[in-house]
Coordinates of C-alpha atoms in Angstrom, one line a residue:
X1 CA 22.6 -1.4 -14.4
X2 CA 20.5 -3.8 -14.4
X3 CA 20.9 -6.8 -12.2
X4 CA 20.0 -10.7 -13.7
X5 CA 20.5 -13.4 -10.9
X6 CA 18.0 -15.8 -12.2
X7 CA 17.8 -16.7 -16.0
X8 CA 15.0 -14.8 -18.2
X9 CA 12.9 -17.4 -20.5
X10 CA 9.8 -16.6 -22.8
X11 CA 6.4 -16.7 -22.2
X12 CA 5.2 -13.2 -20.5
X13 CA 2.7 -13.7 -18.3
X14 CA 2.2 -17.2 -19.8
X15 CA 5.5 -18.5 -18.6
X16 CA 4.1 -19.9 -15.4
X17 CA 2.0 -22.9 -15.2
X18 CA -1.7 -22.9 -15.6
X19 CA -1.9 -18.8 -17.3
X20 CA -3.3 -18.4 -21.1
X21 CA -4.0 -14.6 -22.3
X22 CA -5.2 -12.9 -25.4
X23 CA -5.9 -9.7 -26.8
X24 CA -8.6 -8.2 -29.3
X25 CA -10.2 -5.1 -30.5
X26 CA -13.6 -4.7 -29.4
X27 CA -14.1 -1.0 -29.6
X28 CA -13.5 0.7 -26.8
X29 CA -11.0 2.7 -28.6
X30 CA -11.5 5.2 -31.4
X31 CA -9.2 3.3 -33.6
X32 CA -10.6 0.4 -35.7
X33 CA -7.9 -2.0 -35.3
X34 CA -5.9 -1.6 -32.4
X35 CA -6.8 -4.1 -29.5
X36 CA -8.1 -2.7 -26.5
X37 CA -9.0 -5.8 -24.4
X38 CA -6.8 -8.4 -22.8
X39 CA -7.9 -11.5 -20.9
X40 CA -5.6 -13.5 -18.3
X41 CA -7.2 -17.0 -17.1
X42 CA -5.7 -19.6 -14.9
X43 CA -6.6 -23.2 -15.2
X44 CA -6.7 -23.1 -11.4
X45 CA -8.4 -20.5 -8.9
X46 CA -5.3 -19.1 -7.8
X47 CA -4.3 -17.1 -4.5
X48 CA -4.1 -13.5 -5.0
X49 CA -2.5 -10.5 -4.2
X50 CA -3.0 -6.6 -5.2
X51 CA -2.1 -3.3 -4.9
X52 CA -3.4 0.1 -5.9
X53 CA -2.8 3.5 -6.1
X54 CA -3.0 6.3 -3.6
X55 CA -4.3 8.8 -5.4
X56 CA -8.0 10.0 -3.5
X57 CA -9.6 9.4 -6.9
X58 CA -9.4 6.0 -8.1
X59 CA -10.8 4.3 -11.0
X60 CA -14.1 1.9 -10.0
X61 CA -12.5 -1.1 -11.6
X62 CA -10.3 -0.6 -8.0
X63 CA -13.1 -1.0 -5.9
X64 CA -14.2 -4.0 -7.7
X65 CA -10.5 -5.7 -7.7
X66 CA -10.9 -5.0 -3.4
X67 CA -13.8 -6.7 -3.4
X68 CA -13.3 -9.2 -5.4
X69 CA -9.9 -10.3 -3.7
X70 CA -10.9 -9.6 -0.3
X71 CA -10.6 -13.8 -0.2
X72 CA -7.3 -13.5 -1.7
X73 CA -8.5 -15.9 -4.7
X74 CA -9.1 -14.9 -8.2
X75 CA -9.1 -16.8 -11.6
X76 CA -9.5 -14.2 -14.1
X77 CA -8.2 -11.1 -14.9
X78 CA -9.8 -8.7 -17.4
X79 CA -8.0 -5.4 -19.0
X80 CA -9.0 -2.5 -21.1
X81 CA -7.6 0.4 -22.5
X82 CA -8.8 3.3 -24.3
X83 CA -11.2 4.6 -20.7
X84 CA -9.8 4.6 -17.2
X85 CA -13.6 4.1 -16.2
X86 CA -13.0 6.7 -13.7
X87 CA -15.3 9.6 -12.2
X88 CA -17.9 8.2 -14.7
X89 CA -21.6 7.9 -14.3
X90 CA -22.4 3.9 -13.4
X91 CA -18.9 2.9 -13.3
X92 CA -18.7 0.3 -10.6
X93 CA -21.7 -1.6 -11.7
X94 CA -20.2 -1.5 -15.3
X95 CA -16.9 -3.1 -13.9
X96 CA -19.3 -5.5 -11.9
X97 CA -21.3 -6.3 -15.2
X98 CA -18.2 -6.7 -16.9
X99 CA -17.0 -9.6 -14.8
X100 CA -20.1 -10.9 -15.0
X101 CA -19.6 -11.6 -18.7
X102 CA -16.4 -12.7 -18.3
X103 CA -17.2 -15.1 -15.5
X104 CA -20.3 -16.7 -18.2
X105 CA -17.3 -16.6 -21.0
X106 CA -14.7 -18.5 -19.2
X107 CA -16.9 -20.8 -16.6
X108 CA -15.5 -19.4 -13.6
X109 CA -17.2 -17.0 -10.3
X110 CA -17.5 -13.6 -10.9
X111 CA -16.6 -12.6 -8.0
X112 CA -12.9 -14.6 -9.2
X113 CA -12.7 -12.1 -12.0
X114 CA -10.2 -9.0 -11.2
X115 CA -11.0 -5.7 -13.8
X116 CA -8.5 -3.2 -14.6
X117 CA -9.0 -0.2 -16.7
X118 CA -6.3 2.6 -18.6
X119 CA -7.3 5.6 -20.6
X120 CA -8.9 9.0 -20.6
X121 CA -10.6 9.8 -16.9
X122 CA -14.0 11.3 -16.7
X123 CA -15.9 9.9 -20.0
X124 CA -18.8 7.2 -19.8
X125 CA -18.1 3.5 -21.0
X126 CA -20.8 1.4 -23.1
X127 CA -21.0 -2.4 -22.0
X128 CA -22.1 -3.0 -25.6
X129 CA -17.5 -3.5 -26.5
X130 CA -17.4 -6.1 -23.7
X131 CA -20.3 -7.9 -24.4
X132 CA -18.8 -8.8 -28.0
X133 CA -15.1 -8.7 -26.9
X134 CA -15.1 -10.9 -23.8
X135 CA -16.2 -13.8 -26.0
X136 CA -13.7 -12.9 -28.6
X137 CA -11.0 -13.0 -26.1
X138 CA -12.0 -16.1 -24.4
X139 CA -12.1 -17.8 -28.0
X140 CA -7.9 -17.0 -28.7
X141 CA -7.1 -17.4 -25.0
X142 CA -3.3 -19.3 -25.7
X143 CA -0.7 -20.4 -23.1
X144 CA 1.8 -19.2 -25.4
X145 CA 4.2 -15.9 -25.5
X146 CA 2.2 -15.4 -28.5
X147 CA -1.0 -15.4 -26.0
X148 CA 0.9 -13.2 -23.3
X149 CA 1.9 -10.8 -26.3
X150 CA -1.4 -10.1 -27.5
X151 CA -2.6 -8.9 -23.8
X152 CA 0.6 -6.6 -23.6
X153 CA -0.3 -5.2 -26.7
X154 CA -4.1 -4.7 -25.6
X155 CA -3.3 -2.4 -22.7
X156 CA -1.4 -0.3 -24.5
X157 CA -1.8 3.6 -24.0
X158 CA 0.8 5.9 -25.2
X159 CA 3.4 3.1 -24.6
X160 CA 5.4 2.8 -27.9
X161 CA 6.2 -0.9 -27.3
X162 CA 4.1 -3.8 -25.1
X163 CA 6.1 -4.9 -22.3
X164 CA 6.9 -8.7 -21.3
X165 CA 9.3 -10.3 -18.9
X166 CA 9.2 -13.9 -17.4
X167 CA 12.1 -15.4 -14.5
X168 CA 12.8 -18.9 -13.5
X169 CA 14.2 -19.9 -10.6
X170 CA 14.5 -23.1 -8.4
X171 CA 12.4 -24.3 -5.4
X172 CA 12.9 -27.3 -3.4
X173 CA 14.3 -28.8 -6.6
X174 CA 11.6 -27.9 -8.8
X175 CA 11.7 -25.4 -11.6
X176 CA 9.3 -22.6 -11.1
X177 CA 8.4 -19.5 -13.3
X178 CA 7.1 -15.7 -12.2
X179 CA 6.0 -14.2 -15.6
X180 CA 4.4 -10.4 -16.2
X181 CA 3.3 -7.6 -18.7
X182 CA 2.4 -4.2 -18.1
X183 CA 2.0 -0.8 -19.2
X184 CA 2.9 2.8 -18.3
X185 CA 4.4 5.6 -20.3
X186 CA 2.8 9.0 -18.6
X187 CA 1.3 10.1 -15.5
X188 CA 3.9 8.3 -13.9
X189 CA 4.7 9.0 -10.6
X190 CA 5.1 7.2 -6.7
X191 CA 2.4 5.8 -5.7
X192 CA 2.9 3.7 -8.0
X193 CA 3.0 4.9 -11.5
X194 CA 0.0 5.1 -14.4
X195 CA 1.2 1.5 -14.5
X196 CA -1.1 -1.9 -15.2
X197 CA 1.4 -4.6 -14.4
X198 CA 0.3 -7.8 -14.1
X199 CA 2.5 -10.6 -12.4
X200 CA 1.7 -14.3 -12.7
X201 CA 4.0 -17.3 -10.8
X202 CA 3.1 -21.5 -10.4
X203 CA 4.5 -21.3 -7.4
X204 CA 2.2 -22.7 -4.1
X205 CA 1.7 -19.9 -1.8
X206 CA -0.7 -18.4 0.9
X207 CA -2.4 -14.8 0.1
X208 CA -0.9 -13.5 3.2
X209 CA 2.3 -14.6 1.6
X210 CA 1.7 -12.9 -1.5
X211 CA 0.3 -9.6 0.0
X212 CA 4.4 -9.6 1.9
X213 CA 6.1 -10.4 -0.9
X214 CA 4.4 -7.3 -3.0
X215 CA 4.9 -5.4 0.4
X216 CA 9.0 -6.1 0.0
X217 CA 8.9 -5.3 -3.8
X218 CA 6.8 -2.7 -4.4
X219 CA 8.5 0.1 -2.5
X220 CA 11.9 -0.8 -3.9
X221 CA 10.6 -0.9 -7.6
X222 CA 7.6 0.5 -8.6
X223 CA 7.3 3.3 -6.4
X224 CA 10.8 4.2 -7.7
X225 CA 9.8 5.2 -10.8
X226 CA 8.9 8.6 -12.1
X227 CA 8.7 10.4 -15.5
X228 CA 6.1 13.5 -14.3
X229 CA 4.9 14.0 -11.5
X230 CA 1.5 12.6 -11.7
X231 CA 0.0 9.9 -10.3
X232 CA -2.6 8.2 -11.9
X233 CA -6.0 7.3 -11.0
X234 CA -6.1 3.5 -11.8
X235 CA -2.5 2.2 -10.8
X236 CA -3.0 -1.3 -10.2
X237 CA -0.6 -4.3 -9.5
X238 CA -2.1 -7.6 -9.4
X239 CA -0.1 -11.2 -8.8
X240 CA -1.8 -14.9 -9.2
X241 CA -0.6 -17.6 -8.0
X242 CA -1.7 -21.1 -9.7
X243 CA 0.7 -23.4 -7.5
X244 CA 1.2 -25.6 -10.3
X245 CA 5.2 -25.8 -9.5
X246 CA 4.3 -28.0 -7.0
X247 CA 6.6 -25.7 -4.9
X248 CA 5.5 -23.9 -1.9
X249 CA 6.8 -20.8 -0.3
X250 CA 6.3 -19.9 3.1
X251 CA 6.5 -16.4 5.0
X252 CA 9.9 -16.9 6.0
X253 CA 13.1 -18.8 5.1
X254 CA 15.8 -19.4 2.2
X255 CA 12.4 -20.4 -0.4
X256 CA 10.7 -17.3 0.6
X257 CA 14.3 -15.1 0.3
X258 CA 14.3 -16.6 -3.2
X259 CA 10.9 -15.4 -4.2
X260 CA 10.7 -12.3 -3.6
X261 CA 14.7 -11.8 -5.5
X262 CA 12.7 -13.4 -8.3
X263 CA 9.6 -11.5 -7.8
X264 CA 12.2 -8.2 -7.4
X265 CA 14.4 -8.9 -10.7
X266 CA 10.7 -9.1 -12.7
X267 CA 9.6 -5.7 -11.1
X268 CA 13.3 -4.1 -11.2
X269 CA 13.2 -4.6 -15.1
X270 CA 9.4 -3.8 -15.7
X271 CA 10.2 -0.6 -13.9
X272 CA 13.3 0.4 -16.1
X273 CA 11.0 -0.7 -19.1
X274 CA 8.4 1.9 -17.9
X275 CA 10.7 4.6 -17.3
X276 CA 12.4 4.1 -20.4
X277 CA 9.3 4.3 -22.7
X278 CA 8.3 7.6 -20.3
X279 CA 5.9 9.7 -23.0
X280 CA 8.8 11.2 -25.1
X281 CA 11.7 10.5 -23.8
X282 CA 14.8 9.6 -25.2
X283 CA 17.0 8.3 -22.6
X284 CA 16.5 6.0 -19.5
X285 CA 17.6 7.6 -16.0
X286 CA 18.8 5.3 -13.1
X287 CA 20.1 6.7 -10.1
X288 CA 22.0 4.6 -7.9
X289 CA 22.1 5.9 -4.2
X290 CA 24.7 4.3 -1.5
X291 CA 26.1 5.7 1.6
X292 CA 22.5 6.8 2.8
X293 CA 21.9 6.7 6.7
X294 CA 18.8 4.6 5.8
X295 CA 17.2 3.0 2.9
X296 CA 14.1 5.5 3.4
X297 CA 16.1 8.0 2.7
X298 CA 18.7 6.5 -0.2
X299 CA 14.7 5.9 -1.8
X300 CA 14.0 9.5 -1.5
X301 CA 17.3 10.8 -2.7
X302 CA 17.5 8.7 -5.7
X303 CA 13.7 9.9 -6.7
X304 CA 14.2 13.2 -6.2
X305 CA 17.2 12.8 -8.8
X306 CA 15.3 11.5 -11.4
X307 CA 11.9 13.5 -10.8
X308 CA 13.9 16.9 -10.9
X309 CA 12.8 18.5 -14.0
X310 CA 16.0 20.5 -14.4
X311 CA 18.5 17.3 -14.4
X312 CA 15.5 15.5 -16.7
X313 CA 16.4 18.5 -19.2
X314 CA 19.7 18.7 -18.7
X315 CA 20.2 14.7 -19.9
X316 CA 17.8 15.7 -22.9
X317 CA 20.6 18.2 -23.7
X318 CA 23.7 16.0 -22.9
X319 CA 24.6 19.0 -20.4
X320 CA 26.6 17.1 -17.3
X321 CA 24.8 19.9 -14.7
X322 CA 25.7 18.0 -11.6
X323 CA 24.7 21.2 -9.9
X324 CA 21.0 19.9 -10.6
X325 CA 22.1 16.6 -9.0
X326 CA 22.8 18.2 -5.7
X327 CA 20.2 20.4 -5.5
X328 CA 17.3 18.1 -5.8
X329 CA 19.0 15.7 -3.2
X330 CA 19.4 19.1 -1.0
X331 CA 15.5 19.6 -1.0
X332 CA 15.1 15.8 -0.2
X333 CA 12.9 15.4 3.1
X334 CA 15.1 13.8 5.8
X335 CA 17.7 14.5 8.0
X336 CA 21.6 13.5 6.6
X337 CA 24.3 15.3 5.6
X338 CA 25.7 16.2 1.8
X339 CA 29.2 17.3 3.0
X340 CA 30.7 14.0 1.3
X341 CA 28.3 13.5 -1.1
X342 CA 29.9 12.2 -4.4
X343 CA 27.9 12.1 -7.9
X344 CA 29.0 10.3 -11.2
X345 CA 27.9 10.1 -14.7
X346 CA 28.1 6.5 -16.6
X347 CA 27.0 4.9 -19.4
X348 CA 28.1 2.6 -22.5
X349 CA 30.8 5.1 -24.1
X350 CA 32.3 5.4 -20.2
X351 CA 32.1 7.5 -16.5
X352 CA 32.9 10.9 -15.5
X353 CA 33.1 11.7 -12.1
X354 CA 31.9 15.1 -11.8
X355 CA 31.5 16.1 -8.1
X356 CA 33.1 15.5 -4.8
X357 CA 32.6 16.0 -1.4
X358 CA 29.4 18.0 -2.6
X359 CA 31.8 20.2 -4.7
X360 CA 33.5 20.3 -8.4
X361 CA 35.8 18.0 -9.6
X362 CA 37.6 18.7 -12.3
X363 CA 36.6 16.9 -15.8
X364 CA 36.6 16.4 -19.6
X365 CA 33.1 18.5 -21.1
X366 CA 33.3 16.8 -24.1
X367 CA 34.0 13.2 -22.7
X368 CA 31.0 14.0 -20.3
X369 CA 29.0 14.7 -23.6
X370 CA 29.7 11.2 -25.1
X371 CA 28.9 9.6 -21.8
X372 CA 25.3 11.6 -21.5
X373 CA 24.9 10.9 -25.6
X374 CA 23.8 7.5 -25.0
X375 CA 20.1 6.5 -24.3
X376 CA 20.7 4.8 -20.7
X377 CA 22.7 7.2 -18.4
X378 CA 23.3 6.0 -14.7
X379 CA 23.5 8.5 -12.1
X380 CA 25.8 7.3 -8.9
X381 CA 25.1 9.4 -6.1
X382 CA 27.6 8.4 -2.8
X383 CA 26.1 10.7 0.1
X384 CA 28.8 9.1 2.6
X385 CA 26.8 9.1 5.8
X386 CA 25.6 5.8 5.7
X387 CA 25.3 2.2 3.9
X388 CA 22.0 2.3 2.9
X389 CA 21.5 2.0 -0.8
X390 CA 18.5 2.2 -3.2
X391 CA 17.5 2.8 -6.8
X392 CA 15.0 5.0 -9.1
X393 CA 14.5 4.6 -12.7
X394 CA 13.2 8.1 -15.1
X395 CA 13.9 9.4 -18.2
X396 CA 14.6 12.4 -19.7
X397 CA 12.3 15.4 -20.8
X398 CA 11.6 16.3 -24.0
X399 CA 9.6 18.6 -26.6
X400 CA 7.4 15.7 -27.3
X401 CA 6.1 15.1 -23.8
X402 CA 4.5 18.4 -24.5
X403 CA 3.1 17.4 -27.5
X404 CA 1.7 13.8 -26.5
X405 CA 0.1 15.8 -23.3
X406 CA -0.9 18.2 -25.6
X407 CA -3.6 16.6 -27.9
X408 CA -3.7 13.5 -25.6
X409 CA -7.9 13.4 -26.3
X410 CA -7.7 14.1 -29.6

């Protein structure tokens, strides 16, 4: 379930102080109309914090971001979708040329412009689309959720919906905001996910600050989700900080604490977003590990739940298979025992509690069918050895992930 300590407002990665964005077509994509360029600008140069995926192969836009932050200051941030500009001839001086014209669009340094890229791997990309759609963007930059919508919509893959979320929370008195949008619907896997997810906050803060607080939240969020196994070339998590609060947050202490629950509650519902809109599916997966000897492991155990390919077809089928449930936490790396381990099955239309001390408990098929007929099922998993908890976030799998995956050139 979904936890919401500090109150949601509007705005997307607008919602903090000092952001605008906007989104246009400019050709990159096949399709005529559908935008495939988003711009974020801060009024202020901001501090900056990033991280990337682990995959060996990784997109050149990457290597530009590392440079580029290696100050841990950015202004700018500039998106495309419809190439990952990855394993293609000239791509790092492309993604170097394109902040180069986003840097002469907006007045700022290119070396304060941050690149991302999402799309097919392997295929050349023309400057010619950014040279017209950089300007274009700049022109409709808004600090508006009508600004922050148009850049969720622009880095857009196979996702069947843009994604938004924006927190505020309280400061030393002062009101301050951490707003996002991202993107992810396939090759979705720790570390991180074929996620773009871009955070923005007006709070004042240190990159060294930043680069902990994304340490914290990262592996408790992002690199819990899955939806199939693959992880993507060109993951890329990126947070600005314009300071414009007038609140500061240290390394340590209750403002810190408070920061990084914020900072958590915008990842923890960008991540069930993501797994939710998984390519295909049908029904959101959360497993909820407790009694874990450690939280490495609770991690582990509740990602091996929801990346078991079985149990993902099982909740396509509304088949309550706990047996899938405790196999994949029996191949989990790690050293604890499944002798007491418990597993439920919840959602809207109720709970069954279908295994006990790592054995059948006795319950109602057809109520278990009306809990796993909804399209958000919770998995609660007790391992009893421990009181370590964690969570992961998947989703069901279905005929059409094979078809998306399919003709996903074409």
């Amino acid at each position: 379930m979904e936890s919401t300590k500090f109150q949601p407002v509007e705005g997307g990665v607008c919602a903090a102080k000092g952001f605008a964005a906007a989104g246009v077509h400019c050709g990159i994509r096949r399709s005529q109309t559908k935008p495939d360029l988003a711009l974020i600008k801060a009024e202020v140069r901001c501090a900056g914090a990033g991280c990337y995926t682990t995959n060996k192969v990784y997109g050149a836009p990457i290597t530009v971001d590392r440079e580029h932050l290696a100050d841990g200051c950015a202004q700018a941030i500039l998106v495309n979708s419809g190439n990952a500009n990855t394993c293609a001839p000239g791509g790092v001086e492309l993604a170097r040329a394109t902040c180069e014209l986003a840097a002469q669009a907006l007045g700022v340094a290119a070396a304060d412009v941050l690149p991302s890229s999402t799309g097919v791997i392997g295929q050349a990309m023309s400057l010619e689309p950014f040279a017209a759609g950089i300007p274009a963007a700049a022109a409709k930059l808004e600090a508006s959720a009508a600004g922050s919508h148009a850049a969720a919509t622009a880095i857009m893959t196979t996702d069947t919906h843009p994604k938004e979320y924006a927190v505020e929370f309280t400061l030393g008195g002062k009101p301050c905001r951490i707003g996002a949008i991202a993107k992810g619907s396939g090759m979705i896997h720790p570390n991180m996910a074929t996620m773009l997810l871009f955070m923005t906050t007006d709070v004042q803060a240190e990159p060294a600050v930043l680069r902990k607080a994304l340490a914290e939240v990262v592996p408790a969020t992002f690199n819990q989700i899955t939806v199939d196994g693959d992880t993507s070339t060109n993951d890329t998590v990126l947070l600005l900080a314009s300071g414009l609060a007038g609140a500061a947050v240290g390394p340590d202490g209750e403002g810190y604490q408070t920061f990084v629950a914020a900072l958590t509650q915008v990842a923890e519902h960008l991540s069930r977003e993501l797994a939710a809109d998984g390519e295909g599916a049908t029904k959101l997966l959360e497993c909820t590990v407790t009694g874990a000897p450690d939280v490495l492991t609770a991690r582990a155990v509740a990602r091996s739940v929801v990346h078991s390919t079985l149990f993902k077809a099982a909740m396509f089928g509304a088949d309550a298979n706990w047996g899938r449930v405790l196999c994949a936490i029996g191949y989990t790396p790690g050293d604890f025992s499944i002798d007491k381990t418990s597993v439920r099955l919840r959602s809207r239309a109720g709970e069954v509690f279908v295994c006990e001390n790592a054995a059948h408990r006795p319950y109602s098929e057809e109520e278990a069918a009306k809990v796993l007929a909804e399209d958000e099922i919770d998995i609660l998993v007790d391992l009893g050895c421990g009181s370590a908890a964690a969570k992961a976030w998947g989703c069901d799998l279905t005929y059409d992930y094979v078809k998306i995956n399919g003709d996903y050139r074409t």
